[in-house]
PDB file of N, CA and C in Angstrom:
ATOM      1  N   MET A1284       0.715  -1.467  -0.320  1.00  0.00           N
ATOM      2  CA  MET A1284      -0.109  -0.085   0.312  1.00  0.00           C
ATOM      3  C   MET A1284       1.401   0.858  -0.280  1.00  0.00           C
ATOM      4  N   PRO A1285       0.588   2.628  -0.795  1.00  0.00           N
ATOM      5  CA  PRO A1285       1.491   3.009  -1.438  1.00  0.00           C
ATOM      6  C   PRO A1285       1.181   4.520   0.317  1.00  0.00           C
ATOM      7  N   GLY A1286       0.439   4.848   0.441  1.00  0.00           N
ATOM      8  CA  GLY A1286       0.084   5.634   1.554  1.00  0.00           C
ATOM      9  C   GLY A1286      -0.692   6.438   0.975  1.00  0.00           C
ATOM     10  N   ASN A1287      -1.247   7.471   1.016  1.00  0.00           N
ATOM     11  CA  ASN A1287      -2.066   8.267   0.679  1.00  0.00           C
ATOM     12  C   ASN A1287      -1.315  10.111   0.588  1.00  0.00           C
ATOM     13  N   PRO A1288      -1.802  10.074  -0.673  1.00  0.00           N
ATOM     14  CA  PRO A1288      -1.158  11.502  -1.419  1.00  0.00           C
ATOM     15  C   PRO A1288      -1.335  12.338  -0.269  1.00  0.00           C
ATOM     16  N   TRP A1289      -1.093  13.461   0.076  1.00  0.00           N
ATOM     17  CA  TRP A1289      -1.633  14.765   1.008  1.00  0.00           C
ATOM     18  C   TRP A1289      -1.220  16.116   0.408  1.00  0.00           C
ATOM     19  N   ILE A1290      -1.912  16.945   0.232  1.00  0.00           N
ATOM     20  CA  ILE A1290      -1.893  17.860  -0.605  1.00  0.00           C
ATOM     21  C   ILE A1290      -0.241  18.808   0.166  1.00  0.00           C
ATOM     22  N   ILE A1291      -1.004  18.606   1.460  1.00  0.00           N
ATOM     23  CA  ILE A1291       0.513  19.821   2.433  1.00  0.00           C
ATOM     24  C   ILE A1291       1.625  19.279   1.773  1.00  0.00           C
ATOM     25  N   SER A1292       2.161  18.232   1.790  1.00  0.00           N
ATOM     26  CA  SER A1292       3.464  17.691   1.888  1.00  0.00           C
ATOM     27  C   SER A1292       3.622  17.851   0.577  1.00  0.00           C
ATOM     28  N   THR A1293       2.495  17.710  -0.604  1.00  0.00           N
ATOM     29  CA  THR A1293       3.547  17.814  -2.183  1.00  0.00           C
ATOM     30  C   THR A1293       3.600  19.208  -2.177  1.00  0.00           C
ATOM     31  N   LEU A1294       2.859  20.364  -1.347  1.00  0.00           N
ATOM     32  CA  LEU A1294       3.363  21.200  -1.481  1.00  0.00           C
ATOM     33  C   LEU A1294       4.577  22.262  -0.709  1.00  0.00           C
ATOM     34  N   TRP A1295       4.905  21.120   0.240  1.00  0.00           N
ATOM     35  CA  TRP A1295       6.108  21.358   1.257  1.00  0.00           C
ATOM     36  C   TRP A1295       6.885  20.909   0.044  1.00  0.00           C
ATOM     37  N   LEU A1296       6.903  20.019  -0.315  1.00  0.00           N
ATOM     38  CA  LEU A1296       7.748  19.345  -1.720  1.00  0.00           C
ATOM     39  C   LEU A1296       8.318  20.795  -2.638  1.00  0.00           C
ATOM     40  N   ALA A1297       7.383  21.050  -3.362  1.00  0.00           N
ATOM     41  CA  ALA A1297       7.333  22.084  -3.813  1.00  0.00           C
ATOM     42  C   ALA A1297       7.549  23.465  -3.370  1.00  0.00           C
ATOM     43  N   GLN A1298       7.875  24.042  -2.500  1.00  0.00           N
ATOM     44  CA  GLN A1298       8.406  25.195  -1.530  1.00  0.00           C
ATOM     45  C   GLN A1298      10.235  24.882  -1.446  1.00  0.00           C
ATOM     46  N   TYR A1299      10.246  23.142  -1.433  1.00  0.00           N
ATOM     47  CA  TYR A1299      11.824  22.652  -1.178  1.00  0.00           C
ATOM     48  C   TYR A1299      12.472  23.179  -2.695  1.00  0.00           C
ATOM     49  N   LYS A1300      11.550  22.846  -3.800  1.00  0.00           N
ATOM     50  CA  LYS A1300      12.569  23.001  -5.267  1.00  0.00           C
ATOM     51  C   LYS A1300      12.491  24.706  -5.500  1.00  0.00           C
ATOM     52  N   ILE A1301      11.742  25.533  -4.626  1.00  0.00           N
ATOM     53  CA  ILE A1301      11.738  27.215  -4.868  1.00  0.00           C
ATOM     54  C   ILE A1301      13.005  27.109  -4.085  1.00  0.00           C
ATOM     55  N   ALA A1302      12.981  26.991  -3.214  1.00  0.00           N
ATOM     56  CA  ALA A1302      14.068  27.362  -2.413  1.00  0.00           C
ATOM     57  C   ALA A1302      15.398  27.259  -2.911  1.00  0.00           C
ATOM     58  N   THR A1303      15.404  26.497  -3.160  1.00  0.00           N
ATOM     59  CA  THR A1303      16.418  26.017  -3.996  1.00  0.00           C
ATOM     60  C   THR A1303      16.830  25.868  -5.501  1.00  0.00           C
ATOM     61  N   ALA A1304      15.941  26.172  -6.787  1.00  0.00           N
ATOM     62  CA  ALA A1304      16.133  26.686  -7.533  1.00  0.00           C
ATOM     63  C   ALA A1304      17.413  27.524  -7.906  1.00  0.00           C
ATOM     64  N   LEU A1305      18.112  27.262  -8.703  1.00  0.00           N
ATOM     65  CA  LEU A1305      19.104  28.331  -8.610  1.00  0.00           C
ATOM     66  C   LEU A1305      19.153  29.303 -10.560  1.00  0.00           C
ATOM     67  N   THR A1306      17.939  29.103 -11.393  1.00  0.00           N
ATOM     68  CA  THR A1306      17.581  29.163 -12.381  1.00  0.00           C
ATOM     69  C   THR A1306      15.838  29.083 -12.718  1.00  0.00           C
ATOM     70  N   LEU A1307      15.590  30.137 -13.879  1.00  0.00           N
ATOM     71  CA  LEU A1307      14.088  30.031 -14.396  1.00  0.00           C
ATOM     72  C   LEU A1307      14.009  28.209 -14.929  1.00  0.00           C
ATOM     73  N   GLU A1308      14.456  28.037 -15.090  1.00  0.00           N
ATOM     74  CA  GLU A1308      14.408  26.594 -15.466  1.00  0.00           C
ATOM     75  C   GLU A1308      13.868  25.360 -14.932  1.00  0.00           C
ATOM     76  N   GLN A1309      14.575  25.369 -13.657  1.00  0.00           N
ATOM     77  CA  GLN A1309      14.664  24.540 -12.516  1.00  0.00           C
ATOM     78  C   GLN A1309      13.254  25.155 -11.521  1.00  0.00           C
ATOM     79  N   LEU A1310      12.903  26.733 -11.926  1.00  0.00           N
ATOM     80  CA  LEU A1310      11.748  26.943 -11.224  1.00  0.00           C
ATOM     81  C   LEU A1310      10.452  26.461 -11.704  1.00  0.00           C
ATOM     82  N   GLN A1311      10.654  25.869 -13.402  1.00  0.00           N
ATOM     83  CA  GLN A1311       9.601  25.413 -14.010  1.00  0.00           C
ATOM     84  C   GLN A1311       9.284  24.534 -13.644  1.00  0.00           C
ATOM     85  N   GLY A1312       9.885  23.431 -12.951  1.00  0.00           N
ATOM     86  CA  GLY A1312       9.351  22.163 -12.515  1.00  0.00           C
ATOM     87  C   GLY A1312       8.254  22.809 -11.604  1.00  0.00           C
ATOM     88  N   VAL A1313       8.130  23.584 -10.741  1.00  0.00           N
ATOM     89  CA  VAL A1313       7.273  23.852  -9.505  1.00  0.00           C
ATOM     90  C   VAL A1313       5.891  23.213 -10.220  1.00  0.00           C
ATOM     91  N   ILE A1314       5.704  24.131 -11.708  1.00  0.00           N
ATOM     92  CA  ILE A1314       4.366  23.997 -11.988  1.00  0.00           C
ATOM     93  C   ILE A1314       3.738  22.996 -12.178  1.00  0.00           C
ATOM     94  N   GLY A1315       3.866  21.899 -12.581  1.00  0.00           N
ATOM     95  CA  GLY A1315       2.942  20.780 -12.655  1.00  0.00           C
ATOM     96  C   GLY A1315       2.661  20.612 -11.143  1.00  0.00           C
ATOM     97  N   ILE A1316       3.530  20.950 -10.329  1.00  0.00           N
ATOM     98  CA  ILE A1316       3.277  20.088  -8.730  1.00  0.00           C
ATOM     99  C   ILE A1316       1.869  21.638  -8.309  1.00  0.00           C
ATOM    100  N   LEU A1317       2.257  22.712  -9.075  1.00  0.00           N
ATOM    101  CA  LEU A1317       0.695  23.542  -8.020  1.00  0.00           C
ATOM    102  C   LEU A1317      -0.308  22.867  -9.888  1.00  0.00           C
ATOM    103  N   MET A1318       0.151  22.616 -10.998  1.00  0.00           N
ATOM    104  CA  MET A1318      -1.192  21.738 -11.868  1.00  0.00           C
ATOM    105  C   MET A1318      -1.459  20.471 -11.024  1.00  0.00           C
ATOM    106  N   TRP A1319      -1.396  20.083 -10.223  1.00  0.00           N
ATOM    107  CA  TRP A1319      -1.176  18.635  -9.584  1.00  0.00           C
ATOM    108  C   TRP A1319      -2.516  19.066  -8.432  1.00  0.00           C
ATOM    109  N   VAL A1320      -1.876  19.985  -7.710  1.00  0.00           N
ATOM    110  CA  VAL A1320      -3.373  20.564  -6.658  1.00  0.00           C
ATOM    111  C   VAL A1320      -4.402  20.856  -7.257  1.00  0.00           C
ATOM    112  N   VAL A1321      -3.856  21.948  -8.555  1.00  0.00           N
ATOM    113  CA  VAL A1321      -5.419  22.520  -8.992  1.00  0.00           C
ATOM    114  C   VAL A1321      -6.101  21.185  -9.455  1.00  0.00           C
ATOM    115  N   ARG A1322      -5.535  20.247  -9.823  1.00  0.00           N
ATOM    116  CA  ARG A1322      -6.631  18.988 -10.317  1.00  0.00           C
ATOM    117  C   ARG A1322      -7.151  18.572  -9.592  1.00  0.00           C
ATOM    118  N   HIS A1323      -6.688  18.191  -8.087  1.00  0.00           N
ATOM    119  CA  HIS A1323      -7.384  17.395  -6.987  1.00  0.00           C
ATOM    120  C   HIS A1323      -8.209  18.754  -6.537  1.00  0.00           C
ATOM    121  N   ALA A1324      -8.575  19.527  -6.952  1.00  0.00           N
ATOM    122  CA  ALA A1324      -9.430  20.337  -6.099  1.00  0.00           C
ATOM    123  C   ALA A1324     -10.507  19.954  -6.017  1.00  0.00           C
ATOM    124  N   ARG A1325     -12.159  20.459  -5.264  1.00  0.00           N
ATOM    125  CA  ARG A1325     -13.409  20.081  -5.574  1.00  0.00           C
ATOM    126  C   ARG A1325     -13.819  21.059  -6.776  1.00  0.00           C
ATOM    127  N   PRO A1326     -15.240  20.632  -7.419  1.00  0.00           N
ATOM    128  CA  PRO A1326     -15.246  21.538  -8.759  1.00  0.00           C
ATOM    129  C   PRO A1326     -15.551  23.209  -7.787  1.00  0.00           C
ATOM    130  N   SER A1327     -15.884  22.923  -6.548  1.00  0.00           N
ATOM    131  CA  SER A1327     -16.071  24.490  -5.620  1.00  0.00           C
ATOM    132  C   SER A1327     -14.342  25.055  -5.297  1.00  0.00           C
ATOM    133  N   GLY A1328     -13.631  24.340  -5.316  1.00  0.00           N
ATOM    134  CA  GLY A1328     -12.399  24.854  -5.305  1.00  0.00           C
ATOM    135  C   GLY A1328     -11.875  24.418  -4.377  1.00  0.00           C
ATOM    136  N   VAL A1329     -12.497  23.952  -3.278  1.00  0.00           N
ATOM    137  CA  VAL A1329     -11.902  23.331  -1.914  1.00  0.00           C
ATOM    138  C   VAL A1329     -11.404  22.356  -2.193  1.00  0.00           C
ATOM    139  N   LEU A1330     -10.012  22.550  -1.401  1.00  0.00           N
ATOM    140  CA  LEU A1330      -8.720  21.548  -0.996  1.00  0.00           C
ATOM    141  C   LEU A1330      -8.994  20.194   0.338  1.00  0.00           C
ATOM    142  N   PRO A1331      -8.768  19.199   0.066  1.00  0.00           N
ATOM    143  CA  PRO A1331      -8.787  18.313   0.682  1.00  0.00           C
ATOM    144  C   PRO A1331      -7.776  18.336   1.675  1.00  0.00           C
ATOM    145  N   GLU A1332      -7.770  17.342   2.872  1.00  0.00           N
ATOM    146  CA  GLU A1332      -6.431  17.158   3.989  1.00  0.00           C
ATOM    147  C   GLU A1332      -5.641  15.678   2.795  1.00  0.00           C
ATOM    148  N   GLN A1333      -6.173  14.830   1.985  1.00  0.00           N
ATOM    149  CA  GLN A1333      -5.684  13.514   1.607  1.00  0.00           C
ATOM    150  C   GLN A1333      -6.286  13.096   0.508  1.00  0.00           C
ATOM    151  N   LEU A1334      -5.667  12.756  -0.264  1.00  0.00           N
ATOM    152  CA  LEU A1334      -6.344  11.665  -1.814  1.00  0.00           C
ATOM    153  C   LEU A1334      -6.391  10.323  -1.976  1.00  0.00           C
ATOM    154  N   HIS A1335      -7.031   9.565  -2.266  1.00  0.00           N
ATOM    155  CA  HIS A1335      -6.501   8.063  -2.002  1.00  0.00           C
ATOM    156  C   HIS A1335      -5.822   7.886  -2.975  1.00  0.00           C
ATOM    157  N   PRO A1336      -4.944   6.530  -2.909  1.00  0.00           N
ATOM    158  CA  PRO A1336      -3.644   6.579  -3.638  1.00  0.00           C
ATOM    159  C   PRO A1336      -3.963   5.793  -4.916  1.00  0.00           C
ATOM    160  N   PHE A1337      -5.241   5.395  -4.905  1.00  0.00           N
ATOM    161  CA  PHE A1337      -5.994   4.742  -6.300  1.00  0.00           C
ATOM    162  C   PHE A1337      -6.621   5.526  -6.732  1.00  0.00           C
ATOM    163  N   GLY A1338      -6.473   6.445  -7.716  1.00  0.00           N
ATOM    164  CA  GLY A1338      -8.041   7.528  -7.958  1.00  0.00           C
ATOM    165  C   GLY A1338      -8.131   8.569  -7.863  1.00  0.00           C
ATOM    166  N   GLU A1339      -6.743   8.422  -6.913  1.00  0.00           N
ATOM    167  CA  GLU A1339      -6.629   9.834  -5.896  1.00  0.00           C
ATOM    168  C   GLU A1339      -8.201  10.510  -6.114  1.00  0.00           C
ATOM    169  N   ARG A1340      -9.179  10.269  -5.502  1.00  0.00           N
ATOM    170  CA  ARG A1340     -10.153  10.613  -4.830  1.00  0.00           C
ATOM    171  C   ARG A1340      -9.827  11.605  -3.106  1.00  0.00           C
ATOM    172  N   PRO A1341     -10.832  12.539  -3.223  1.00  0.00           N
ATOM    173  CA  PRO A1341     -10.760  12.914  -1.596  1.00  0.00           C
ATOM    174  C   PRO A1341     -10.984  11.533  -0.460  1.00  0.00           C
ATOM    175  N   ILE A1342     -10.364  11.477   0.421  1.00  0.00           N
ATOM    176  CA  ILE A1342     -10.719  10.330   1.284  1.00  0.00           C
ATOM    177  C   ILE A1342     -10.642  10.696   3.136  1.00  0.00           C
ATOM    178  N   SER A1343     -10.602  12.206   3.112  1.00  0.00           N
ATOM    179  CA  SER A1343     -10.176  13.245   4.694  1.00  0.00           C
ATOM    180  C   SER A1343     -11.377  14.096   4.446  1.00  0.00           C
ATOM    181  N   VAL A1344     -10.641  15.399   5.183  1.00  0.00           N
ATOM    182  CA  VAL A1344     -11.617  16.444   5.789  1.00  0.00           C
ATOM    183  C   VAL A1344     -11.444  17.684   4.591  1.00  0.00           C
ATOM    184  N   CYS A1345     -12.989  17.869   4.353  1.00  0.00           N
ATOM    185  CA  CYS A1345     -12.310  18.887   2.347  1.00  0.00           C
ATOM    186  C   CYS A1345     -13.654  20.118   3.295  1.00  0.00           C
ATOM    187  N   PRO A1346     -13.456  20.901   3.305  1.00  0.00           N
ATOM    188  CA  PRO A1346     -11.889  21.278   2.766  1.00  0.00           C
ATOM    189  C   PRO A1346     -11.029  21.825   4.251  1.00  0.00           C
ATOM    190  N   LEU A1347     -10.058  21.866   4.010  1.00  0.00           N
ATOM    191  CA  LEU A1347      -8.725  21.595   4.944  1.00  0.00           C
ATOM    192  C   LEU A1347      -8.108  23.169   4.696  1.00  0.00           C
ATOM    193  N   SER A1348      -8.368  24.306   5.938  1.00  0.00           N
ATOM    194  CA  SER A1348      -7.377  25.653   5.376  1.00  0.00           C
ATOM    195  C   SER A1348      -6.201  25.489   5.123  1.00  0.00           C
ATOM    196  N   TRP A1349      -6.047  24.375   5.964  1.00  0.00           N
ATOM    197  CA  TRP A1349      -4.309  23.975   5.902  1.00  0.00           C
ATOM    198  C   TRP A1349      -3.719  23.856   4.873  1.00  0.00           C
ATOM    199  N   SER A1350      -4.582  22.878   3.826  1.00  0.00           N
ATOM    200  CA  SER A1350      -4.041  22.959   2.880  1.00  0.00           C
ATOM    201  C   SER A1350      -4.273  24.223   1.341  1.00  0.00           C
ATOM    202  N   HIS A1351      -5.438  24.694   1.911  1.00  0.00           N
ATOM    203  CA  HIS A1351      -5.624  26.605   1.442  1.00  0.00           C
ATOM    204  C   HIS A1351      -3.733  27.175   1.660  1.00  0.00           C
ATOM    205  N   ALA A1352      -3.834  27.455   2.650  1.00  0.00           N
ATOM    206  CA  ALA A1352      -2.711  28.509   3.039  1.00  0.00           C
ATOM    207  C   ALA A1352      -1.733  27.676   2.475  1.00  0.00           C
ATOM    208  N   GLU A1353      -1.058  26.749   2.437  1.00  0.00           N
ATOM    209  CA  GLU A1353      -0.034  26.112   1.670  1.00  0.00           C
ATOM    210  C   GLU A1353      -0.067  26.609   0.338  1.00  0.00           C
ATOM    211  N   VAL A1354      -1.324  26.032  -0.743  1.00  0.00           N
ATOM    212  CA  VAL A1354      -0.961  26.899  -1.672  1.00  0.00           C
ATOM    213  C   VAL A1354      -1.034  28.102  -1.760  1.00  0.00           C
ATOM    214  N   ILE A1355      -1.481  29.127  -1.250  1.00  0.00           N
ATOM    215  CA  ILE A1355      -1.278  30.585  -1.121  1.00  0.00           C
ATOM    216  C   ILE A1355       0.803  30.499  -0.624  1.00  0.00           C
ATOM    217  N   ILE A1356       0.787  30.155   0.413  1.00  0.00           N
ATOM    218  CA  ILE A1356       2.426  30.356   0.288  1.00  0.00           C
ATOM    219  C   ILE A1356       3.268  30.007  -0.342  1.00  0.00           C
ATOM    220  N   THR A1357       2.766  28.388  -1.202  1.00  0.00           N
ATOM    221  CA  THR A1357       3.749  28.297  -2.194  1.00  0.00           C
ATOM    222  C   THR A1357       3.567  29.503  -3.487  1.00  0.00           C
ATOM    223  N   VAL A1358       2.369  30.221  -3.784  1.00  0.00           N
ATOM    224  CA  VAL A1358       2.449  30.536  -4.993  1.00  0.00           C
ATOM    225  C   VAL A1358       3.125  31.614  -4.852  1.00  0.00           C
ATOM    226  N   MET A1359       2.980  32.546  -3.650  1.00  0.00           N
ATOM    227  CA  MET A1359       4.186  33.243  -3.311  1.00  0.00           C
ATOM    228  C   MET A1359       5.331  33.276  -3.060  1.00  0.00           C
ATOM    229  N   ASP A1360       5.794  31.937  -2.287  1.00  0.00           N
ATOM    230  CA  ASP A1360       7.885  32.043  -2.700  1.00  0.00           C
ATOM    231  C   ASP A1360       7.601  31.383  -3.852  1.00  0.00           C
ATOM    232  N   TYR A1361       6.925  31.228  -4.564  1.00  0.00           N
ATOM    233  CA  TYR A1361       7.325  31.320  -6.452  1.00  0.00           C
ATOM    234  C   TYR A1361       7.582  32.292  -7.249  1.00  0.00           C
ATOM    235  N   LEU A1362       6.261  33.075  -6.860  1.00  0.00           N
ATOM    236  CA  LEU A1362       6.390  34.315  -7.507  1.00  0.00           C
ATOM    237  C   LEU A1362       8.047  35.320  -7.074  1.00  0.00           C
ATOM    238  N   ASP A1363       7.759  34.851  -5.431  1.00  0.00           N
ATOM    239  CA  ASP A1363       8.909  35.566  -5.463  1.00  0.00           C
ATOM    240  C   ASP A1363      11.080  35.508  -5.733  1.00  0.00           C
ATOM    241  N   LYS A1364      10.778  34.179  -6.125  1.00  0.00           N
ATOM    242  CA  LYS A1364      12.045  33.013  -6.645  1.00  0.00           C
ATOM    243  C   LYS A1364      11.946  33.371  -8.152  1.00  0.00           C
ATOM    244  N   TYR A1365      10.796  33.796  -8.492  1.00  0.00           N
ATOM    245  CA  TYR A1365      10.458  34.018  -9.995  1.00  0.00           C
ATOM    246  C   TYR A1365      11.169  35.343 -10.275  1.00  0.00           C
ATOM    247  N   HIS A1366      10.972  36.333  -9.467  1.00  0.00           N
ATOM    248  CA  HIS A1366      11.073  37.944  -9.638  1.00  0.00           C
ATOM    249  C   HIS A1366      12.444  37.854  -9.378  1.00  0.00           C
ATOM    250  N   GLN A1367      13.044  36.992  -8.039  1.00  0.00           N
ATOM    251  CA  GLN A1367      14.326  36.816  -8.131  1.00  0.00           C
ATOM    252  C   GLN A1367      15.395  36.630  -9.046  1.00  0.00           C
ATOM    253  N   LEU A1368      15.013  35.346  -9.545  1.00  0.00           N
ATOM    254  CA  LEU A1368      15.740  34.869 -10.736  1.00  0.00           C
ATOM    255  C   LEU A1368      15.506  35.712 -11.574  1.00  0.00           C
ATOM    256  N   ARG A1369      14.220  36.218 -12.510  1.00  0.00           N
ATOM    257  CA  ARG A1369      14.511  36.696 -13.082  1.00  0.00           C
ATOM    258  C   ARG A1369      15.227  38.137 -13.574  1.00  0.00           C
ATOM    259  N   ARG A1370      15.515  38.729 -12.314  1.00  0.00           N
ATOM    260  CA  ARG A1370      16.469  39.901 -12.435  1.00  0.00           C
ATOM    261  C   ARG A1370      17.726  39.470 -12.355  1.00  0.00           C
ATOM    262  N   LYS A1371      18.004  37.872 -11.972  1.00  0.00           N
ATOM    263  CA  LYS A1371      19.443  38.115 -12.058  1.00  0.00           C
ATOM    264  C   LYS A1371      20.107  37.473 -13.337  1.00  0.00           C
ATOM    265  N   GLU A1372      18.999  37.001 -14.274  1.00  0.00           N
ATOM    266  CA  GLU A1372      19.655  36.266 -15.374  1.00  0.00           C
ATOM    267  C   GLU A1372      19.432  37.759 -16.793  1.00  0.00           C
ATOM    268  N   GLN A1373      18.701  39.055 -16.027  1.00  0.00           N
ATOM    269  CA  GLN A1373      18.934  40.193 -16.851  1.00  0.00           C
ATOM    270  C   GLN A1373      19.665  40.602 -17.476  1.00  0.00           C
TER     271      GLN A1373
END
């Protein structure tokens, strides 16, 4: 059994990739993680805590405000790093 994917821990991975990115190309890899999160939002936009490992349907608390908070933090980190790297490359 592979365990249940968590929105939060997936976003922590994105935050790590943002923090360690040295180029815009490396930063681009974070977009796929953010899109994964968006794909797993309910039609109303709310995010669950966990997803079933097979079929990836929500199986926990939904909405989970912590998941939403991590999305905001991750996007803000991404934008800050994007602008930092963009200035560096000019």
